[in-house]
Short mmCIF file of C-alpha atoms in Angstrom, two decimals:
data_model
loop_
_atom_site.label_atom_id
_atom_site.label_comp_id
_atom_site.label_asym_id
_atom_site.label_seq_id
_atom_site.Cartn_x
_atom_site.Cartn_y
_atom_site.Cartn_z
CA MET A 39 0.00 0.00 0.00
CA LYS A 40 1.30 3.46 -0.94
CA VAL A 41 0.40 6.38 1.32
CA CYS A 42 1.30 10.04 1.67
CA GLY A 43 2.10 11.75 4.93
CA LYS A 44 3.52 14.83 6.60
CA ILE A 45 6.78 14.76 8.54
CA LEU A 46 6.12 16.10 12.03
CA ASN A 47 9.50 15.64 13.63
CA VAL A 48 13.03 14.37 12.97
CA GLN A 49 15.19 13.44 15.94
CA ASN A 50 18.38 11.50 15.37
CA ASP A 51 17.33 8.34 13.50
CA VAL A 52 13.60 8.65 14.35
CA ILE A 53 11.22 10.30 11.86
CA THR A 54 7.64 10.92 12.98
CA VAL A 55 5.14 10.95 10.10
CA ARG A 56 1.41 11.69 10.18
CA VAL A 57 -0.58 9.57 7.69
CA GLN A 58 -4.26 9.30 6.82
CA ALA A 59 -6.59 7.21 8.98
CA ASP A 60 -7.06 4.53 6.32
CA ALA A 61 -3.28 3.94 6.30
CA GLN A 62 -3.29 3.54 10.07
CA ASN A 63 -6.09 0.98 9.86
CA TRP A 64 -4.29 -0.89 7.07
CA CYS A 65 -1.11 -1.12 9.16
CA LEU A 66 -3.05 -2.48 12.12
CA ASP A 67 -5.01 -4.97 10.02
CA HIS A 68 -1.91 -6.28 8.24
CA ARG A 69 0.46 -5.91 11.18
CA ALA A 70 2.91 -3.97 9.02
CA ARG A 71 6.34 -3.54 10.59
CA THR A 72 8.47 -2.01 7.84
CA VAL A 73 8.05 0.89 5.40
CA GLU A 74 9.81 2.34 2.38
CA LEU A 75 10.12 6.14 2.44
CA ARG A 76 10.46 8.45 -0.55
CA LEU A 77 11.45 11.90 0.69
CA ASP A 78 10.20 14.93 -1.26
CA ASP A 79 13.09 17.20 -2.23
CA GLY A 80 10.79 19.99 -3.42
CA ARG A 81 11.80 19.54 -7.06
CA SER A 82 10.48 16.12 -8.08
CA ILE A 83 6.91 15.23 -8.99
CA THR A 84 4.59 15.19 -5.98
CA ALA A 85 2.38 12.29 -4.98
CA GLU A 86 -0.67 14.45 -5.69
CA GLN A 87 0.54 15.24 -9.21
CA ARG A 88 1.18 11.57 -9.85
CA ARG A 89 -2.29 10.67 -8.55
CA LYS A 90 -3.94 13.23 -10.86
CA ILE A 91 -1.94 12.06 -13.88
CA TYR A 92 -2.79 8.40 -13.37
CA ALA A 93 -6.45 9.20 -12.68
CA THR A 94 -6.64 11.13 -15.96
CA ILE A 95 -4.87 8.33 -17.83
CA ARG A 96 -7.41 5.83 -16.44
CA ASP A 97 -10.29 8.04 -17.58
CA ILE A 98 -8.84 8.32 -21.09
CA ALA A 99 -8.17 4.57 -21.20
CA GLU A 100 -11.77 3.78 -20.26
CA TRP A 101 -13.03 6.22 -22.90
CA MET A 102 -10.72 4.76 -25.57
CA GLY A 103 -11.34 1.15 -24.57
CA ASP A 104 -7.64 0.54 -24.02
CA THR A 105 -5.40 -0.28 -21.06
CA PRO A 106 -3.97 2.47 -18.82
CA ASP A 107 -0.43 1.23 -19.51
CA ALA A 108 -0.89 1.53 -23.27
CA VAL A 109 -2.44 4.98 -22.92
CA LYS A 110 0.39 6.14 -20.67
CA VAL A 111 3.04 4.99 -23.14
CA TYR A 112 1.25 6.65 -26.06
CA PHE A 113 0.68 9.99 -24.37
CA LYS A 114 4.20 10.21 -22.98
CA TRP A 115 5.48 9.60 -26.52
CA SER A 116 3.01 12.12 -27.97
CA PHE A 117 3.83 14.75 -25.33
CA CYS A 118 7.59 14.41 -25.83
CA GLY A 119 7.14 14.72 -29.59
CA ASP A 120 4.82 17.74 -29.48
CA GLU A 121 6.76 19.58 -26.77
CA GLU A 122 10.23 18.49 -27.96
CA HIS A 123 10.89 17.06 -24.50
CA GLU A 124 13.20 14.21 -23.62
CA SER A 125 11.76 10.94 -22.35
CA PHE A 126 10.88 10.87 -18.64
CA SER A 127 9.62 8.61 -15.88
CA LEU A 128 6.62 9.46 -13.71
CA SER A 129 8.51 8.08 -10.73
CA ASN A 130 11.03 10.93 -10.56
CA VAL A 131 10.24 13.56 -13.21
CA ASP A 132 10.53 17.20 -12.15
CA ARG A 133 7.42 19.10 -11.03
CA GLU A 134 7.41 21.50 -13.97
CA THR A 135 7.31 18.64 -16.48
CA ALA A 136 4.67 16.85 -14.40
CA THR A 137 2.47 19.96 -14.52
CA ALA A 138 2.97 20.29 -18.28
CA PHE A 139 2.15 16.61 -18.88
CA LEU A 140 -0.97 16.77 -16.69
CA THR A 141 -2.08 19.88 -18.60
CA TYR A 142 -1.48 18.04 -21.88
CA LEU A 143 -3.74 15.19 -20.74
CA ILE A 144 -6.43 17.59 -19.53
CA ASP A 145 -6.35 19.48 -22.84
CA PHE A 146 -7.01 16.19 -24.64
CA CYS A 147 -9.95 15.43 -22.35
CA ILE A 148 -11.48 18.87 -22.95
CA GLN A 149 -11.02 18.80 -26.72
CA ASN A 150 -12.47 15.31 -27.06
CA GLY A 151 -15.15 15.37 -24.39
CA VAL A 152 -13.63 12.57 -22.33
CA PRO A 153 -15.83 11.89 -19.27
CA CYS A 154 -13.71 12.07 -16.13
CA SER A 155 -14.23 10.68 -12.65
CA ASP A 156 -13.28 14.00 -11.03
CA PRO A 157 -13.97 17.59 -12.12
CA LEU A 158 -11.06 18.72 -14.29
CA TRP A 159 -10.98 22.09 -12.53
CA ASP A 160 -10.02 20.12 -9.43
CA ARG A 161 -7.19 18.34 -11.26
CA CYS A 162 -5.66 21.16 -13.28
CA GLU A 163 -2.61 23.05 -12.04
CA ASP A 164 -2.33 25.55 -14.90
CA VAL A 165 -5.70 27.28 -14.41
CA GLU A 166 -5.20 29.85 -17.19
CA ARG A 167 -4.40 27.13 -19.75
CA TYR A 168 -7.42 25.14 -18.55
CA MET A 169 -9.75 28.13 -18.90
CA TYR A 170 -8.38 28.92 -22.36
CA ALA A 171 -9.04 25.36 -23.55
CA CYS A 172 -12.57 25.43 -22.11
CA VAL A 173 -13.40 28.78 -23.72
CA MET A 174 -12.03 27.83 -27.15
CA THR A 175 -14.03 24.58 -27.19
CA ARG A 176 -17.10 26.06 -25.48
CA THR A 177 -16.77 23.52 -22.69
CA CYS A 178 -18.26 24.26 -19.28
CA CYS A 179 -15.31 24.71 -16.94
CA ILE A 180 -17.38 23.31 -14.05
CA THR A 181 -19.22 20.31 -15.50
CA GLY A 182 -17.28 19.57 -18.68
CA LYS A 183 -20.46 19.76 -20.79
CA LYS A 184 -20.17 21.02 -24.37
CA ASN A 185 -22.02 23.99 -25.95
CA ALA A 186 -21.30 26.17 -22.94
CA GLN A 187 -22.49 29.76 -22.78
CA ILE A 188 -19.81 32.46 -22.58
CA HIS A 189 -20.47 34.37 -19.36
CA HIS A 190 -18.91 37.82 -19.09
CA ALA A 191 -17.48 38.10 -15.59
CA PHE A 192 -18.36 41.04 -13.37
CA THR A 193 -20.32 42.79 -16.14
CA ARG A 194 -23.74 42.56 -17.77
CA VAL A 195 -23.26 42.35 -21.52
CA GLY A 196 -26.70 42.26 -23.14
CA MET A 197 -28.35 44.56 -20.60
CA GLY A 198 -28.59 47.77 -22.59
CA ARG A 199 -25.71 46.80 -24.88
CA ASN A 200 -25.93 44.78 -28.09
CA ARG A 201 -23.40 41.97 -27.65
CA ASN A 202 -23.08 41.63 -31.42
CA GLU A 203 -22.04 45.25 -31.94
CA ILE A 204 -19.59 45.85 -29.09
CA CYS A 205 -15.95 44.80 -29.00
CA HIS A 206 -15.35 41.96 -26.53
CA ILE A 207 -11.54 42.02 -26.67
CA GLY A 208 -10.11 42.38 -23.16
CA MET A 209 -13.33 41.38 -21.41
CA THR A 210 -12.99 38.51 -18.94
CA VAL A 211 -15.21 35.49 -19.44
CA VAL A 212 -16.08 32.07 -18.04
CA PRO A 213 -17.63 29.23 -20.12
CA LEU A 214 -20.62 27.75 -18.29
CA ALA A 215 -23.35 25.21 -19.01
CA PRO A 216 -26.81 26.89 -19.07
CA ASP A 217 -27.86 25.51 -15.68
CA ILE A 218 -24.57 26.55 -14.07
CA HIS A 219 -24.84 29.96 -15.75
CA THR A 220 -28.26 30.45 -14.18
CA MET A 221 -26.95 29.24 -10.83
CA LEU A 222 -24.15 31.81 -10.96
CA HIS A 223 -26.59 34.68 -11.55
CA TYR A 224 -28.50 33.67 -8.43
CA SER A 225 -25.47 32.77 -6.31
CA GLY A 226 -25.15 36.20 -4.75
CA GLY A 227 -21.45 36.63 -5.43
CA GLU A 228 -19.32 35.96 -8.49
CA ALA A 229 -15.98 36.13 -6.70
CA GLU A 230 -17.08 33.54 -4.15
CA PHE A 231 -18.40 31.28 -6.93
CA TYR A 232 -15.06 31.37 -8.78
CA GLU A 233 -13.08 30.79 -5.61
CA LYS A 234 -15.23 27.81 -4.65
CA HIS A 235 -14.52 26.11 -7.98
CA HIS A 236 -10.87 27.21 -8.25
CA ILE A 237 -11.41 29.00 -11.55
CA VAL A 238 -10.32 32.41 -12.80
CA PRO A 239 -12.06 34.37 -15.58
CA ILE A 240 -9.85 34.73 -18.65
CA ALA A 241 -9.43 37.83 -20.81
CA LEU A 242 -10.56 37.52 -24.42
CA THR A 243 -7.99 38.12 -27.13
CA GLU A 244 -8.72 39.05 -30.73
CA LYS A 245 -7.95 35.47 -31.75
CA MET A 246 -10.45 34.10 -29.22
CA CYS A 247 -13.16 36.56 -30.28
CA LYS A 248 -12.73 35.63 -33.94
CA HIS A 249 -12.83 31.91 -33.12
CA LEU A 250 -15.97 32.31 -31.01
CA HIS A 251 -17.58 34.88 -33.35
CA LEU A 252 -18.01 37.31 -30.49
CA GLY A 253 -18.98 40.88 -31.26
CA ARG A 254 -17.25 43.42 -33.44
CA ILE A 255 -13.57 43.11 -34.32
CA PRO A 256 -11.89 46.52 -34.80
CA ALA A 257 -10.26 47.13 -38.16
CA SER A 258 -6.50 46.62 -38.09
#
């Protein structure tokens, strides 16, 4: 059994570690007497990153009808080719590469509508990249549903302003499914809603507005 914990104290050759309750119960049930420790040096992939990566790989594998091992091999190969990155192992890769690889997997899930066991906003580490992918594919950043509505954050486009005639460049938006969009309007506070779901509105660029056919594009 693999578990994560927090080091509470180090004194001579004794290290005190706090682990989750299920790990304690497992040790008691199996009368475990020895452990293998992997100490985090602050640079290598974290256990949480590894968990998110493997969970996403399992979701993709189930969607593709393939094995997680085969999917892992393919996506590592694809990532290294697309990003011109050298081969790596998920056992000791650096955190920056782990974040980039996780983002690569999440992008694939968004673009292809892969159903995932956890909300992708809870898995992503590059929130801006996640929001960009959701906006460009009109995917709800909360539920993952397609054909999301583009909600303009902290403003009321459409109330006294024709959304087809104004320029949207620079406005911050969030892609939301219709039911979530309605929920937001009645939530009582946008900032609290975004904080609860770990999302950040993203500013529209000219490229995004053209892709989404939003409003008027100023002449160059």
